[in-house]
Amino acid sequence: MHASLPEFDMPTEEQVHLAAESFRLLADPTRIKVLWALLQGESSVACLAELAGAAPTAVSQHLAKLRLAGLVKGRREGTFVYYSAADDHVRGLLAQALHHADHVDRDIQQGEHAHHPRSS
């Protein structure tokens, strides 16, 4: 049935696997905070830890996983490593996820208000 649709196109198994892996890695609030901070500019582990409200060792572990997935990159300067988002695709992915979350949150709040009106 779908094959008869002229514009129908399924991703390859590898594309599906890699996309699922990216989503799996983003399924952590600390990683989302770290990645969002990196979209604002290059940063060190210590600064990211402060921004994310997490221990530097935990942030380092998150960064290692995000780097292996190709979502962040590091630049060494002496003994320090400065991290940044890998590319604009990361910005689009994260921005869309946060935009969707904002709309879901608003829909939930509006639904609650519709069922539970506030009394003044």
CSV table of C-alpha atoms in Angstrom, one decimal:
chain,number,residue,atom,x,y,z
A,1,MET,CA,0.0,0.0,0.0
A,2,HIS,CA,2.7,2.5,1.0
A,3,ALA,CA,4.9,1.6,-2.0
A,4,SER,CA,2.2,3.0,-4.2
A,5,LEU,CA,2.5,6.5,-2.7
A,6,PRO,CA,4.9,8.5,-4.9
A,7,GLU,CA,6.6,10.5,-2.1
A,8,PHE,CA,6.7,7.6,0.5
A,9,ASP,CA,10.3,7.0,1.7
A,10,MET,CA,11.5,5.0,4.7
A,11,PRO,CA,14.9,5.7,6.3
A,12,THR,CA,17.5,2.9,6.2
A,13,GLU,CA,18.0,0.6,9.2
A,14,GLU,CA,21.3,2.4,10.0
A,15,GLN,CA,19.6,5.8,9.9
A,16,VAL,CA,16.9,4.6,12.3
A,17,HIS,CA,19.5,3.0,14.6
A,18,LEU,CA,21.6,6.2,14.7
A,19,ALA,CA,18.5,8.5,15.3
A,20,ALA,CA,17.3,6.2,18.1
A,21,GLU,CA,20.8,6.3,19.7
A,22,SER,CA,20.8,10.1,19.6
A,23,PHE,CA,17.4,10.3,21.2
A,24,ARG,CA,18.5,7.8,23.8
A,25,LEU,CA,21.5,9.9,24.7
A,26,LEU,CA,19.3,13.0,24.9
A,27,ALA,CA,16.9,11.3,27.3
A,28,ASP,CA,18.7,12.8,30.3
A,29,PRO,CA,17.9,16.2,31.9
A,30,THR,CA,21.6,16.9,32.6
A,31,ARG,CA,22.6,16.2,29.1
A,32,ILE,CA,19.9,18.5,27.7
A,33,LYS,CA,21.1,21.3,30.0
A,34,VAL,CA,24.8,20.7,29.0
A,35,LEU,CA,24.0,20.6,25.3
A,36,TRP,CA,21.8,23.7,25.5
A,37,ALA,CA,24.6,25.6,27.3
A,38,LEU,CA,27.0,24.5,24.6
A,39,LEU,CA,24.7,25.8,21.9
A,40,GLN,CA,25.3,29.3,23.5
A,41,GLY,CA,29.1,28.9,23.1
A,42,GLU,CA,32.2,26.9,23.9
A,43,SER,CA,32.6,26.0,27.6
A,44,SER,CA,34.7,24.0,30.1
A,45,VAL,CA,33.6,21.1,32.2
A,46,ALA,CA,33.6,23.2,35.4
A,47,CYS,CA,31.4,25.9,33.8
A,48,LEU,CA,29.0,23.3,32.4
A,49,ALA,CA,28.8,21.6,35.8
A,50,GLU,CA,27.8,24.8,37.4
A,51,LEU,CA,25.2,25.6,34.7
A,52,ALA,CA,23.7,22.1,34.9
A,53,GLY,CA,23.8,21.9,38.6
A,54,ALA,CA,25.8,18.7,38.5
A,55,ALA,CA,29.2,17.4,39.6
A,56,PRO,CA,32.1,18.0,37.2
A,57,THR,CA,32.8,14.2,37.1
A,58,ALA,CA,29.2,13.5,36.1
A,59,VAL,CA,29.3,16.2,33.4
A,60,SER,CA,32.6,14.8,32.1
A,61,GLN,CA,31.0,11.4,31.7
A,62,HIS,CA,28.0,12.9,29.9
A,63,LEU,CA,30.3,14.8,27.6
A,64,ALA,CA,32.2,11.7,26.7
A,65,LYS,CA,29.0,9.9,25.7
A,66,LEU,CA,27.7,13.0,23.7
A,67,ARG,CA,31.1,13.3,22.0
A,68,LEU,CA,31.1,9.6,21.0
A,69,ALA,CA,27.6,10.1,19.5
A,70,GLY,CA,28.9,13.1,17.5
A,71,LEU,CA,26.7,15.6,19.3
A,72,VAL,CA,29.6,17.6,20.9
A,73,LYS,CA,33.2,18.2,20.0
A,74,GLY,CA,36.2,19.1,22.2
A,75,ARG,CA,39.1,21.5,21.6
A,76,ARG,CA,42.2,21.0,23.8
A,77,GLU,CA,44.1,24.0,25.0
A,78,GLY,CA,47.0,23.0,27.2
A,79,THR,CA,45.5,20.9,30.0
A,80,PHE,CA,42.0,22.2,29.5
A,81,VAL,CA,39.3,20.9,27.0
A,82,TYR,CA,36.7,23.3,25.8
A,83,TYR,CA,33.5,21.7,24.4
A,84,SER,CA,31.0,23.0,21.9
A,85,ALA,CA,28.0,21.6,20.1
A,86,ALA,CA,29.0,19.6,17.0
A,87,ASP,CA,26.9,21.5,14.5
A,88,ASP,CA,23.6,23.3,13.7
A,89,HIS,CA,21.8,20.0,13.4
A,90,VAL,CA,22.2,19.6,17.2
A,91,ARG,CA,20.6,23.1,17.7
A,92,GLY,CA,17.6,22.2,15.5
A,93,LEU,CA,17.1,18.9,17.3
A,94,LEU,CA,17.3,20.3,20.8
A,95,ALA,CA,15.2,23.4,19.9
A,96,GLN,CA,12.5,21.3,18.4
A,97,ALA,CA,12.4,19.0,21.4
A,98,LEU,CA,12.2,21.9,23.8
A,99,HIS,CA,9.6,23.7,21.7
A,100,HIS,CA,7.5,20.5,21.6
A,101,ALA,CA,7.9,20.2,25.4
A,102,ASP,CA,6.7,23.7,25.9
A,103,HIS,CA,3.6,23.1,23.8
A,104,VAL,CA,2.8,19.8,25.6
A,105,ASP,CA,3.2,21.6,28.9
A,106,ARG,CA,0.8,24.4,27.8
A,107,ASP,CA,-1.7,21.9,26.5
A,108,ILE,CA,-1.6,20.0,29.8
A,109,GLN,CA,-2.0,23.2,31.8
A,110,GLN,CA,-4.9,24.4,29.5
A,111,GLY,CA,-6.6,21.0,29.9
A,112,GLU,CA,-6.3,21.1,33.7
A,113,HIS,CA,-7.7,24.6,33.7
A,114,ALA,CA,-10.6,23.5,31.6
A,115,HIS,CA,-11.4,20.7,34.0
A,116,HIS,CA,-10.5,22.6,37.2
A,117,PRO,CA,-11.4,26.3,36.9
A,118,ARG,CA,-9.8,28.5,39.4
A,119,SER,CA,-12.1,30.3,41.8
A,120,SER,CA,-11.3,34.0,42.4
